Short mmCIF file of C-alpha atoms in Angstrom, two decimals:
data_model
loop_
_atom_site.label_atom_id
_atom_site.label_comp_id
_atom_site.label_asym_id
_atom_site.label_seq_id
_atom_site.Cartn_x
_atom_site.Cartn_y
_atom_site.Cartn_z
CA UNK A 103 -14.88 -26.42 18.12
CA UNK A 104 -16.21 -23.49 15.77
CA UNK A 105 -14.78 -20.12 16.16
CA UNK A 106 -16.72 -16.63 14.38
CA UNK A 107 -14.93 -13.40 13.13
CA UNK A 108 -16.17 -10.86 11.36
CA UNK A 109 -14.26 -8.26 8.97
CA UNK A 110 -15.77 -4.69 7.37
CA UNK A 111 -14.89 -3.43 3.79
CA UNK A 112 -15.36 -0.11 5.04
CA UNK A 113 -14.54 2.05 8.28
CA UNK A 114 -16.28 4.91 7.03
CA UNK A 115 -19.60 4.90 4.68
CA UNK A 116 -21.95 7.72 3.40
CA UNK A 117 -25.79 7.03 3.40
CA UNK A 118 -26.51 5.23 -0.53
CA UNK A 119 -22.83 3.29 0.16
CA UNK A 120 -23.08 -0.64 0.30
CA UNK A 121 -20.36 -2.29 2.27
CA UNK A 122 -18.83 -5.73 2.87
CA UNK A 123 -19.17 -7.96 5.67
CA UNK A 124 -16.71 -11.60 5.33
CA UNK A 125 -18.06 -13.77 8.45
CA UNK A 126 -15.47 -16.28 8.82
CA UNK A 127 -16.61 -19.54 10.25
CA UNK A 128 -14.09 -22.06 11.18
CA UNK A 129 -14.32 -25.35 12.61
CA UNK A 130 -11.13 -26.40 14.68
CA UNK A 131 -11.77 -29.74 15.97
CA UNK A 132 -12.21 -33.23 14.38
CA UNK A 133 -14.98 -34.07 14.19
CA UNK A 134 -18.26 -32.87 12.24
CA UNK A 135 -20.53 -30.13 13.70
CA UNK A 136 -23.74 -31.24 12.62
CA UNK A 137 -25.40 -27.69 12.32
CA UNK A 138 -24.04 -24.25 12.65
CA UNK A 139 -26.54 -21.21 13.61
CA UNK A 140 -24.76 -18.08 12.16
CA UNK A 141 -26.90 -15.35 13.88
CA UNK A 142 -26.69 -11.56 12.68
CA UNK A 143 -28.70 -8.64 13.65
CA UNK A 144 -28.05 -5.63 11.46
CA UNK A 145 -28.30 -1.94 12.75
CA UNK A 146 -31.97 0.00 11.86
CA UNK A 147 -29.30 1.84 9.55
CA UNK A 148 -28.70 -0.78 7.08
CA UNK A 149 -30.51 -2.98 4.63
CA UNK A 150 -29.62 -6.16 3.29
CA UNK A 151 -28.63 -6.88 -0.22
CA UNK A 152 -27.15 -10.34 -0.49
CA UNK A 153 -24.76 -12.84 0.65
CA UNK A 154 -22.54 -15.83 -0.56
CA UNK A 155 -23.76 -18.01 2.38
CA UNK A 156 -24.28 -21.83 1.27
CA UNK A 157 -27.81 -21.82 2.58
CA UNK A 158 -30.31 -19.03 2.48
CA UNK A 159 -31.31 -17.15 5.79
CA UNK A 160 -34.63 -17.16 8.11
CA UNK A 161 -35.29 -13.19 8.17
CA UNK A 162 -37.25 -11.70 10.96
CA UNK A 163 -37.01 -7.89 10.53
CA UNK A 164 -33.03 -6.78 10.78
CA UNK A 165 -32.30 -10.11 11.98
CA UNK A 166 -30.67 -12.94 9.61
CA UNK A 167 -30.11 -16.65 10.77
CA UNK A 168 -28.08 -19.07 8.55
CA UNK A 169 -28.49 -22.64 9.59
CA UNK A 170 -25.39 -24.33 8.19
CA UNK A 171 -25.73 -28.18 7.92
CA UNK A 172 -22.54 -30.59 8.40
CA UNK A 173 -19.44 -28.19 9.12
CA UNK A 174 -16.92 -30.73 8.51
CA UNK A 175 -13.24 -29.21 10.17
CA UNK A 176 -11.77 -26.55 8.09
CA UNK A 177 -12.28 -22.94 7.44
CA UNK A 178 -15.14 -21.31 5.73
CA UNK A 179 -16.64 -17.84 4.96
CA UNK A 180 -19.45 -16.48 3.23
CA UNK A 181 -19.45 -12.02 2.06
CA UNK A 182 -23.03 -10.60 3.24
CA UNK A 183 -23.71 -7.44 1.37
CA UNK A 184 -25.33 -4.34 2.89
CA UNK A 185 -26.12 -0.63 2.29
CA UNK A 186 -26.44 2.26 4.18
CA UNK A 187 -29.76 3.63 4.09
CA UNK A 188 -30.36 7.34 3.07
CA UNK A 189 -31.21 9.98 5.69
CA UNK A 190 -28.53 7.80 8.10
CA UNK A 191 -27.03 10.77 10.28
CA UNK A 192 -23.61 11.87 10.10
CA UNK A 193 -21.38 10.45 13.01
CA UNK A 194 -23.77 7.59 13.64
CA UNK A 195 -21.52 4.35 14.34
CA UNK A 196 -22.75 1.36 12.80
CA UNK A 197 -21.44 -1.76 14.93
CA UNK A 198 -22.24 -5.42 14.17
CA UNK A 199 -21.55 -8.95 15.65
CA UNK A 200 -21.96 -12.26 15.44
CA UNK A 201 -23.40 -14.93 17.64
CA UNK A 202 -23.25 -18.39 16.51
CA UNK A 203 -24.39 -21.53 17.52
CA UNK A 204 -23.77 -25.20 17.04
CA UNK A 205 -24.62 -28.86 17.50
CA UNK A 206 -21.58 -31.72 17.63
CA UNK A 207 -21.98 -34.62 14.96
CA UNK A 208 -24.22 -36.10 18.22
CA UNK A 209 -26.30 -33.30 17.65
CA UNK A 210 -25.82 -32.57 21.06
CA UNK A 211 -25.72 -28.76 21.46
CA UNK A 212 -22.95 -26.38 22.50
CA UNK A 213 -23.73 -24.64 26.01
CA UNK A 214 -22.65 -21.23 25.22
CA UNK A 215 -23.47 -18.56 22.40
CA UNK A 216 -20.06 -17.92 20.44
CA UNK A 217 -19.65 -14.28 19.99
CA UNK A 218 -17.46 -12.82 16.89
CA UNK A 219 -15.65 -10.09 17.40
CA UNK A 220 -16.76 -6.36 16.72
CA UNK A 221 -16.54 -4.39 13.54
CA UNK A 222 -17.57 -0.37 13.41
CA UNK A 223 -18.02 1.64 10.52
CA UNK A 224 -18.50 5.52 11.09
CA UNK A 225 -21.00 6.69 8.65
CA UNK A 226 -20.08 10.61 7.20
CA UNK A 227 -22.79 12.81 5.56
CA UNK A 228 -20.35 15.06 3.77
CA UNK A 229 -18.93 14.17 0.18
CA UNK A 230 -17.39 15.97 -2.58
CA UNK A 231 -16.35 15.63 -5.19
CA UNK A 232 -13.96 17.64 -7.45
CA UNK A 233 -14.65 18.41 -11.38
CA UNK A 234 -13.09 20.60 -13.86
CA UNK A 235 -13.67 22.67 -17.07
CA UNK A 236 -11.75 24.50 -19.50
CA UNK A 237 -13.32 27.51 -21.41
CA UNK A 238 -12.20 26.21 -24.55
CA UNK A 239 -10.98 22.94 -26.06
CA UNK A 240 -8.93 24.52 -28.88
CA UNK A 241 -5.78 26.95 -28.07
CA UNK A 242 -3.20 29.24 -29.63
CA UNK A 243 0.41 30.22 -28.47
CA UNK A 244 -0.27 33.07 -26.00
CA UNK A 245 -3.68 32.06 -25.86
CA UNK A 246 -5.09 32.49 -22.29
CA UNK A 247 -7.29 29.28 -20.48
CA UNK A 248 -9.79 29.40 -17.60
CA UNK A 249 -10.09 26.48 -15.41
CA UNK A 250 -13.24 26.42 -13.41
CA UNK A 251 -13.02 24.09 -10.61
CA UNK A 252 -15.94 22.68 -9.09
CA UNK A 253 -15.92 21.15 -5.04
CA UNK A 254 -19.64 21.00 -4.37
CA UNK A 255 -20.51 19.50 -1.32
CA UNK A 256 -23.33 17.48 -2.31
CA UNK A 257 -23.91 16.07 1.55
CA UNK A 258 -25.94 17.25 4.53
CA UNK A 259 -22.90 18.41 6.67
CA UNK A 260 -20.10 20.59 6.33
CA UNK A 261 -16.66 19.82 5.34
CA UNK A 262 -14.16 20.64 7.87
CA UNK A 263 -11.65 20.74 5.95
CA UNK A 264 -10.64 21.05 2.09
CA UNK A 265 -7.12 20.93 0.28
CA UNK A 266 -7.21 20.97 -3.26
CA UNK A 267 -3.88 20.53 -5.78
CA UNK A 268 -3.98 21.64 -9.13
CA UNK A 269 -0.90 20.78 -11.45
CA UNK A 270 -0.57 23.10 -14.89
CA UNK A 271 0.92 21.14 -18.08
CA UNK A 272 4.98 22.08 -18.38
CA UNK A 273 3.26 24.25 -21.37
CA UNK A 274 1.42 26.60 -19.53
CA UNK A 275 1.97 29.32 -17.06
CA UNK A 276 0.10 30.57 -14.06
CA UNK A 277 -1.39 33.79 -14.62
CA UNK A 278 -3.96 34.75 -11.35
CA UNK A 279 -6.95 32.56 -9.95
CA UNK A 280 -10.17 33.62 -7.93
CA UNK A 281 -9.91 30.83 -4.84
CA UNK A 282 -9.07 33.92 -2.36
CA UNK A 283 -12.77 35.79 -3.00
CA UNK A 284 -14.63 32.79 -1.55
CA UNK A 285 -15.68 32.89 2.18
CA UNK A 286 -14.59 29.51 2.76
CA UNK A 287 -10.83 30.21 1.75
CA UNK A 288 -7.89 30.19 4.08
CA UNK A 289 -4.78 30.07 2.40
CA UNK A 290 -3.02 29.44 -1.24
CA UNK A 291 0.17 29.21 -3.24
CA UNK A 292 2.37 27.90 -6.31
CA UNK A 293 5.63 26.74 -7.17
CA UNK A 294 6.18 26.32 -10.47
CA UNK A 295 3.71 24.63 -12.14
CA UNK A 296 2.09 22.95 -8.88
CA UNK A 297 -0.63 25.54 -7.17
CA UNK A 298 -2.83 24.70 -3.90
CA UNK A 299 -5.45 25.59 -2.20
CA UNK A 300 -7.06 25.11 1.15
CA UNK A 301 -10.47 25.74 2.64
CA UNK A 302 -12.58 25.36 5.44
CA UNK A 303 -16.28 24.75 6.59
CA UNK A 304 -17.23 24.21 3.29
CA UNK A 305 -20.97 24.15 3.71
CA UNK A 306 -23.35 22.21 1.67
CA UNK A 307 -24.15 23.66 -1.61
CA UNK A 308 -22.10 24.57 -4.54
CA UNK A 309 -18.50 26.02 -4.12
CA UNK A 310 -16.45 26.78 -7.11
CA UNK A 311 -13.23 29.41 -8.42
CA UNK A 312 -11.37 29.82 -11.45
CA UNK A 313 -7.28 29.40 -12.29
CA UNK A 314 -5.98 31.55 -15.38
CA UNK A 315 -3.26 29.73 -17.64
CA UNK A 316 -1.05 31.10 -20.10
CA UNK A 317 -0.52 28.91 -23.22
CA UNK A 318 3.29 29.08 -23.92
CA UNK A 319 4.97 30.77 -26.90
CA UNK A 320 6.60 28.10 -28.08
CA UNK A 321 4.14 25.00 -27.44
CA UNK A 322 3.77 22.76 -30.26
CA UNK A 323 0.95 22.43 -32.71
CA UNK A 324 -1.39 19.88 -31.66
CA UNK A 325 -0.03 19.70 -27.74
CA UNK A 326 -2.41 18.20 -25.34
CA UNK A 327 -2.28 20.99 -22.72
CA UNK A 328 -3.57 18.90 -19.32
CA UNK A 329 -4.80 20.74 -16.16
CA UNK A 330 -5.18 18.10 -13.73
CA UNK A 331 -6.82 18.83 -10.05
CA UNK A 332 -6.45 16.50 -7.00
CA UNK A 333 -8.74 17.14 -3.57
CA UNK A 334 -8.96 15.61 -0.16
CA UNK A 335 -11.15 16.74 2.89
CA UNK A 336 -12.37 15.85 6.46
CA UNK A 337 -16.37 15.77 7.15
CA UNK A 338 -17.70 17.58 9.94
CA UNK A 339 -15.63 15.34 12.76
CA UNK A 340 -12.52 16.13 10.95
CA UNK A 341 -12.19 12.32 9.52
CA UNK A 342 -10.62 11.88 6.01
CA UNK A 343 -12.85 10.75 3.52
CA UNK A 344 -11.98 9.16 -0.09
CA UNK A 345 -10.32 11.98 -2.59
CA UNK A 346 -10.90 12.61 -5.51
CA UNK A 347 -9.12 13.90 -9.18
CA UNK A 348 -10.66 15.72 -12.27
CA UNK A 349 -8.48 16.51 -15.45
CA UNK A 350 -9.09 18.96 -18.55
CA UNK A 351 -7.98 18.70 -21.85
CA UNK A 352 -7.13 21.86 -24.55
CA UNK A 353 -5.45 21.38 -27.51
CA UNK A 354 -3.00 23.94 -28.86
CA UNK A 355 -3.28 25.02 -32.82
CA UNK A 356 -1.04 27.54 -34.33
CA UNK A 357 -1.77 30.61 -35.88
CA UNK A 358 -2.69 30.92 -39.45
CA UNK A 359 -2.69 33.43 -41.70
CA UNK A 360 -5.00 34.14 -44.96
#
C-alpha cells in the first residue's frame, strides 16, 4: 500500500524565488512494490531546477515522471527544486499535486491513481527592501547625523502597507525627520529612543526620508553610535511578506585642539 504527500517551503514566492517541494512516498504494507510512478505536472509558472529523487525523471514539457524501482515498506522522500519564473503576475496561485502509481512485487498494477494532497503558494510582485546611510562615519560630541532611509519598492505592484522602526543608539537624541513630506505617509512617532513610521500604497519606484540625530555631550571617544531600522509590509492583497533590517555605523571622536 503506497501513500503520496506533498509539502511547500514557501506559501508565498516573488517571481526569481526558488522553492521547495518534499514528496513523501511511503509504502505501508509488507510486501515489495515493484515500481512506483511518481507523476508531477508543474504550473506554466515554474521551472524546474533539480531534485534528490533516486532515479532521474522522463520530462515531457512541465510534466516530470519518476519511475521508482523496488519500494521495499518504509518511508521515503525525495526535495524537487523549482523557481518562479519572472514576469509571474502578482496574486497568481501556484497549486501542485501528485498522482502516483504502482505495481505489487507481482507486478500486477494498482487500479486507481493515488492522489497527494494539495499545496498552494501565492506568488506577490511587491518587495522591498529597507537600507540605510549615515552622512558621515566619523562624529563629535554635539555633532549632528543624518540617516537616510531607503524602502524602494523594487516590484511591479504596490505595497499596501509599510511600517518601518528605527531604534537610535542610547547616545544619541532625536532631533526632527522628513517621513511626513512624502505622499505615501500616514502617521509617525517616538518614545525615547524608538521612532516609527507607517505608510501606505507605496508605489513602485524609489521612496526614501531622512531622521536627524544628536550625538550626545558626554558620549565616549571611540563609541560605536548604531542606528538600526526594521520594516515589514503587505503587497497589493494586503499579505505580509518577509521583513527586513538595515543598520549604520558612526564613530564618535572628541574634540581636539591645536
Amino acid at each position: 500500500i503506497i501513500t503520496i504527500d506533498k509539502l511547500v517551503s514557501d506559501t508565498i514566492a516573488q517571481p526569481g524565488d526558488q522553492m521547495n517541494y518534499t514528496i513523501y512516498y511511503n509504502n505501508t504494507g509488507s510486501s515489495m512494490a515493484l515500481w512506483l510512478w511518481v507523476n508531477d505536472s508543474f504550473d506554466p509558472y515554474l521551472a524546474h531546477v533539480s531534485d534528490s529523487a533516486p532515479v532521474s525523471p522522463s520530462i515531457n514539457g512541465n510534466n516530470y515522471s519518476w519511475k521508482i524501482p523496488g519500494v521495499m515498506p518504509g518511508n521515503y522522500s525525495f526535495n524537487v527544486t523549482v523557481q518562479v519564473l519572472d514576469g509571474t503576475p502578482g496574486g497568481t496561485i501556484i497549486s501542485n499535486q501528485i498522482i502516483a502509481e504502482y505495481t505489487n512485487d507481482n507486478n500486477i498494477k494498482h487500479n486507481e491513481s493515488i492522489l497527494s494532497n494539495v499545496v498552494n503558494t501565492s506568488i506577490s510582485n511587491t518587495r522591498i527592501d529597507v537600507e540605510k546611510i549615515v552622512d558621515t562615519p566619523i562624529s563629535d560630541p554635539l555633532d549632528t547625523l543624518t540617516y537616510t532611509i531607503y524602502f524602494n519598492n523594487t516590484g511591479s505592484d504596490p505595497a499596501d502597507y509599510v511600517w518601518i522602526n528605527d531604534t537610535l543608539d542610547a547616545g544619541l537624541s532625536y532631533v526632527s525627520d522628513t517621513a511626513s513630506s512624502l505622499s505615501e505617509h500616514i502617521s509617525s512617532g517616538d518614545s525615547g529612543q524608538d521612532l516609527w513610521f507607517n505608510f501606505t500604497n507605496v508605489a513602485p519606484g524609489p521612496h526614501s526620508f531622512q531622521v536627524v540625530a544628536g550625538v550626545d555631550a558626554d558620549v565616549p571617544e571611540g563609541t560605536l553610535l548604531m542606528n538600526a531600522a526594521s520594516l515589514n509590509y503587505t503587497d497589493d492583497l494586503g499579505v505580509m511578506l518577509p521583513p527586513s533590517q538595515a543598520e549604520a555605523l558612526s564613530r564618535s571622536e572628541e574634540h581636539t585642539s591645536e
